[in-house]
Amino acid sequence: MTERAFTAVIFDFGGVITSSPFESFNRLEAARGLPQDFVRRVNALNPDDNAWARFERAEIGAAEFDALFAAEARAQGHDLAGADVLAVLAGTVRPAMVRALDQLKAAGYRLACITNNVPTGHGAGLARSEDRSDALEQIFARFEHVIESSKAGVRKPDPRIYLMMCEKLGLEPAACIYLDDLGVNCKPAAKLGMHAIKVTSGEQALSDLSAVLGLSLG
């Protein structure tokens, strides 16, 4: 019997288990007459210390994020409140990804999740619910460990958050596969020794993961 190369599969949540929040941002931008990818552009400026980064580390609350994001947007030439961005942040669940979680667990793989989220609201990218009957919480319950940036005080792509997960799992990075929809978040995982998969769609993610593990997923 050959030794399996990987022991654990670590997932991002928003944009992997659920649809990408960028799709929701684009719809908001179109509705407001804003340039496409305007929200991403605002969040890409000063990425470690802007309103979004500080909110995901729970250094500021919702009201302060609302005002700070609005100021950053105005500096880029357009009016957009932070609260309006948060209102569309939650994505829709990809059922095939949820099925894949169950298939992976049945095949003996350990499952974990590292998510950048904010400490307010509810949904992908937002705070978690305490209600175990909640649909998203039922998905989170499939993971052995979940690290949330808003609780850990550190966010991707900081390498520390990936090492925190490895410590929780008791595994070396090389024993882990990591999936994220942002290349900037995949790079530190790969540098640490994980097998990183950049997710552009649910179908692509499952195809790539199936190929790596030799399983038919989804």
Tab-separated table of N, CA and C in Angstrom, residues 12 14 20-22 24-25 28-29 38-62 64-73 80-91 115-120 123-127 149-150 153-157 181-182 184-185:
chain	number	residue	atom	x	y	z
A	12	ASP	N	-10.419	27.952	1.757
A	12	ASP	CA	-10.988	29.269	1.974
A	12	ASP	C	-12.504	29.075	1.920
A	14	GLY	N	-15.392	32.020	1.444
A	14	GLY	CA	-15.989	32.873	0.415
A	14	GLY	C	-15.195	32.826	-0.876
A	20	SER	N	-18.015	33.749	-5.560
A	20	SER	CA	-17.081	34.828	-5.266
A	20	SER	C	-17.810	36.112	-4.876
A	21	PRO	N	-17.357	36.778	-3.797
A	21	PRO	CA	-17.950	38.071	-3.461
A	21	PRO	C	-17.707	39.120	-4.533
A	22	PHE	N	-16.687	38.909	-5.365
A	22	PHE	CA	-16.413	39.881	-6.419
A	22	PHE	C	-17.555	39.955	-7.428
A	24	SER	N	-20.700	39.737	-6.584
A	24	SER	CA	-21.664	40.626	-5.933
A	24	SER	C	-21.204	42.076	-6.000
A	25	PHE	N	-19.898	42.285	-5.824
A	25	PHE	CA	-19.376	43.649	-5.920
A	25	PHE	C	-19.612	44.218	-7.311
A	28	LEU	N	-23.142	45.343	-7.674
A	28	LEU	CA	-23.327	46.606	-6.959
A	28	LEU	C	-22.761	47.765	-7.760
A	29	GLU	N	-21.591	47.576	-8.318
A	29	GLU	CA	-20.952	48.632	-9.114
A	29	GLU	C	-21.793	48.994	-10.330
A	38	PHE	N	-14.328	48.440	-8.987
A	38	PHE	CA	-13.982	49.592	-8.156
A	38	PHE	C	-13.727	49.183	-6.709
A	39	VAL	N	-14.561	48.298	-6.158
A	39	VAL	CA	-14.386	47.869	-4.767
A	39	VAL	C	-13.046	47.163	-4.594
A	40	ARG	N	-12.710	46.310	-5.536
A	40	ARG	CA	-11.417	45.616	-5.466
A	40	ARG	C	-10.268	46.611	-5.530
A	41	ARG	N	-10.416	47.648	-6.336
A	41	ARG	CA	-9.357	48.639	-6.482
A	41	ARG	C	-9.160	49.412	-5.169
A	42	VAL	N	-10.263	49.776	-4.536
A	42	VAL	CA	-10.164	50.467	-3.247
A	42	VAL	C	-9.472	49.571	-2.225
A	43	ASN	N	-9.848	48.306	-2.193
A	43	ASN	CA	-9.295	47.381	-1.206
A	43	ASN	C	-7.858	46.978	-1.506
A	44	ALA	N	-7.415	47.218	-2.738
A	44	ALA	CA	-6.044	46.863	-3.106
A	44	ALA	C	-5.049	47.940	-2.691
A	45	LEU	N	-5.554	49.145	-2.410
A	45	LEU	CA	-4.681	50.229	-1.988
A	45	LEU	C	-4.368	50.093	-0.497
A	46	ASN	N	-3.085	50.183	-0.166
A	46	ASN	CA	-2.665	50.027	1.231
A	46	ASN	C	-3.281	48.752	1.823
A	47	PRO	N	-3.062	47.597	1.203
A	47	PRO	CA	-3.832	46.381	1.514
A	47	PRO	C	-3.665	45.843	2.925
A	48	ASP	N	-2.609	46.227	3.630
A	48	ASP	CA	-2.418	45.712	4.981
A	48	ASP	C	-3.052	46.590	6.055
A	49	ASP	N	-3.345	47.842	5.708
A	49	ASP	CA	-3.817	48.767	6.738
A	49	ASP	C	-5.036	49.581	6.323
A	50	ASN	N	-5.675	49.223	5.206
A	50	ASN	CA	-6.870	49.964	4.819
A	50	ASN	C	-8.066	49.524	5.658
A	51	ALA	N	-9.215	50.123	5.393
A	51	ALA	CA	-10.401	49.834	6.202
A	51	ALA	C	-10.755	48.353	6.174
A	52	TRP	N	-10.669	47.747	4.992
A	52	TRP	CA	-11.034	46.337	4.851
A	52	TRP	C	-10.122	45.451	5.685
A	53	ALA	N	-8.814	45.676	5.576
A	53	ALA	CA	-7.854	44.856	6.321
A	53	ALA	C	-8.058	45.011	7.825
A	54	ARG	N	-8.267	46.235	8.272
A	54	ARG	CA	-8.448	46.472	9.704
A	54	ARG	C	-9.745	45.841	10.201
A	55	PHE	N	-10.781	45.846	9.365
A	55	PHE	CA	-12.059	45.254	9.765
A	55	PHE	C	-11.944	43.739	9.849
A	56	GLU	N	-11.218	43.129	8.910
A	56	GLU	CA	-11.052	41.674	8.929
A	56	GLU	C	-10.205	41.209	10.119
A	57	ARG	N	-9.403	42.092	10.660
A	57	ARG	CA	-8.651	41.757	11.876
A	57	ARG	C	-9.403	42.195	13.131
A	58	ALA	N	-10.625	42.710	12.954
A	58	ALA	CA	-11.478	43.168	14.062
A	58	ALA	C	-10.838	44.295	14.854
A	59	GLU	N	-10.043	45.114	14.177
A	59	GLU	CA	-9.441	46.275	14.831
A	59	GLU	C	-10.409	47.455	14.868
A	60	ILE	N	-11.416	47.427	14.005
A	60	ILE	CA	-12.446	48.465	13.977
A	60	ILE	C	-13.813	47.792	13.891
A	61	GLY	N	-14.859	48.540	14.238
A	61	GLY	CA	-16.218	48.028	14.156
A	61	GLY	C	-16.885	48.420	12.849
A	62	ALA	N	-18.153	48.019	12.719
A	62	ALA	CA	-18.878	48.245	11.468
A	62	ALA	C	-19.051	49.725	11.155
A	64	GLU	N	-17.195	52.298	12.065
A	64	GLU	CA	-15.930	52.908	11.653
A	64	GLU	C	-15.530	52.429	10.268
A	65	PHE	N	-15.778	51.140	9.978
A	65	PHE	CA	-15.487	50.644	8.627
A	65	PHE	C	-16.317	51.396	7.591
A	66	ASP	N	-17.585	51.587	7.879
A	66	ASP	CA	-18.478	52.300	6.962
A	66	ASP	C	-17.893	53.648	6.577
A	67	ALA	N	-17.452	54.403	7.586
A	67	ALA	CA	-16.921	55.743	7.338
A	67	ALA	C	-15.557	55.712	6.660
A	68	LEU	N	-14.678	54.820	7.113
A	68	LEU	CA	-13.333	54.775	6.546
A	68	LEU	C	-13.346	54.307	5.096
A	69	PHE	N	-14.173	53.280	4.803
A	69	PHE	CA	-14.248	52.815	3.418
A	69	PHE	C	-14.803	53.926	2.529
A	70	ALA	N	-15.822	54.631	3.001
A	70	ALA	CA	-16.405	55.724	2.219
A	70	ALA	C	-15.352	56.779	1.908
A	71	ALA	N	-14.500	57.086	2.882
A	71	ALA	CA	-13.435	58.064	2.658
A	71	ALA	C	-12.435	57.558	1.626
A	72	GLU	N	-12.101	56.268	1.690
A	72	GLU	CA	-11.179	55.694	0.710
A	72	GLU	C	-11.788	55.710	-0.683
A	73	ALA	N	-13.095	55.427	-0.764
A	73	ALA	CA	-13.774	55.454	-2.063
A	73	ALA	C	-13.794	56.865	-2.634
A	80	LEU	N	-19.248	55.707	-2.207
A	80	LEU	CA	-19.753	54.369	-1.901
A	80	LEU	C	-19.512	54.106	-0.420
A	81	ALA	N	-20.571	53.848	0.312
A	81	ALA	CA	-20.461	53.594	1.749
A	81	ALA	C	-19.990	52.170	2.016
A	82	GLY	N	-19.236	52.002	3.085
A	82	GLY	CA	-18.792	50.670	3.461
A	82	GLY	C	-19.957	49.753	3.778
A	83	ALA	N	-21.018	50.290	4.372
A	83	ALA	CA	-22.189	49.474	4.709
A	83	ALA	C	-22.829	48.876	3.465
A	84	ASP	N	-22.790	49.610	2.354
A	84	ASP	CA	-23.372	49.105	1.111
A	84	ASP	C	-22.567	47.925	0.565
A	85	VAL	N	-21.273	47.953	0.778
A	85	VAL	CA	-20.421	46.841	0.344
A	85	VAL	C	-20.691	45.602	1.206
A	86	LEU	N	-20.782	45.804	2.510
A	86	LEU	CA	-21.051	44.678	3.407
A	86	LEU	C	-22.393	44.028	3.114
A	87	ALA	N	-23.359	44.839	2.681
A	87	ALA	CA	-24.709	44.331	2.439
A	87	ALA	C	-24.752	43.291	1.326
A	88	VAL	N	-23.755	43.295	0.433
A	88	VAL	CA	-23.763	42.347	-0.693
A	88	VAL	C	-22.648	41.310	-0.571
A	89	LEU	N	-21.975	41.272	0.566
A	89	LEU	CA	-20.780	40.433	0.690
A	89	LEU	C	-21.072	38.941	0.693
A	90	ALA	N	-22.169	38.530	1.286
A	90	ALA	CA	-22.467	37.101	1.402
A	90	ALA	C	-22.674	36.464	0.028
A	91	GLY	N	-21.997	35.353	-0.222
A	91	GLY	CA	-22.152	34.651	-1.490
A	91	GLY	C	-23.162	33.524	-1.367
A	115	THR	N	-10.493	31.483	6.851
A	115	THR	CA	-11.321	32.478	6.189
A	115	THR	C	-11.038	33.881	6.709
A	116	ASN	N	-10.835	34.809	5.796
A	116	ASN	CA	-10.816	36.222	6.152
A	116	ASN	C	-12.261	36.666	6.253
A	117	ASN	N	-12.682	37.092	7.422
A	117	ASN	CA	-14.064	37.552	7.568
A	117	ASN	C	-14.116	38.776	8.468
A	118	VAL	N	-15.277	39.386	8.527
A	118	VAL	CA	-15.452	40.580	9.340
A	118	VAL	C	-16.372	40.249	10.509
A	119	PRO	N	-16.239	40.970	11.634
A	119	PRO	CA	-16.950	40.582	12.853
A	119	PRO	C	-18.369	41.114	12.953
A	120	THR	N	-19.089	41.142	11.842
A	120	THR	CA	-20.453	41.664	11.861
A	120	THR	C	-21.254	41.013	10.748
A	123	GLY	N	-22.863	35.503	6.965
A	123	GLY	CA	-22.725	34.991	5.607
A	123	GLY	C	-21.266	34.782	5.282
A	124	ALA	N	-20.978	34.338	4.069
A	124	ALA	CA	-19.597	34.136	3.647
A	124	ALA	C	-18.861	35.469	3.715
A	125	GLY	N	-17.734	35.490	4.401
A	125	GLY	CA	-16.985	36.726	4.567
A	125	GLY	C	-17.459	37.568	5.727
A	126	LEU	N	-18.557	37.164	6.363
A	126	LEU	CA	-19.119	37.881	7.491
A	126	LEU	C	-19.029	37.013	8.735
A	127	ALA	N	-19.472	37.542	9.865
A	127	ALA	CA	-19.393	36.807	11.119
A	127	ALA	C	-20.219	35.519	11.055
A	149	SER	N	-10.191	35.268	10.525
A	149	SER	CA	-9.299	36.410	10.728
A	149	SER	C	-9.826	37.348	11.810
A	150	SER	N	-11.153	37.525	11.849
A	150	SER	CA	-11.736	38.478	12.795
A	150	SER	C	-11.604	38.016	14.242
A	153	GLY	N	-7.163	37.769	14.732
A	153	GLY	CA	-6.430	39.021	14.721
A	153	GLY	C	-5.312	39.050	13.690
A	154	VAL	N	-5.316	38.098	12.784
A	154	VAL	CA	-4.357	38.027	11.685
A	154	VAL	C	-5.120	37.546	10.467
A	155	ARG	N	-4.757	38.009	9.291
A	155	ARG	CA	-5.513	37.688	8.083
A	155	ARG	C	-4.574	37.234	6.969
A	156	LYS	N	-5.130	36.430	6.061
A	156	LYS	CA	-4.378	36.088	4.855
A	156	LYS	C	-4.100	37.382	4.086
A	157	PRO	N	-2.939	37.506	3.473
A	157	PRO	CA	-1.907	36.495	3.187
A	157	PRO	C	-0.766	36.409	4.216
A	181	ASP	N	-9.527	31.548	-3.700
A	181	ASP	CA	-9.835	32.203	-4.968
A	181	ASP	C	-8.918	33.381	-5.254
A	182	LEU	N	-8.029	33.728	-4.334
A	182	LEU	CA	-7.106	34.840	-4.538
A	182	LEU	C	-5.672	34.326	-4.631
A	184	VAL	N	-2.998	35.982	-4.334
A	184	VAL	CA	-2.161	36.565	-3.277
A	184	VAL	C	-2.234	35.743	-1.999
A	185	ASN	N	-3.329	35.013	-1.792
A	185	ASN	CA	-3.456	34.154	-0.621
A	185	ASN	C	-2.875	32.760	-0.855
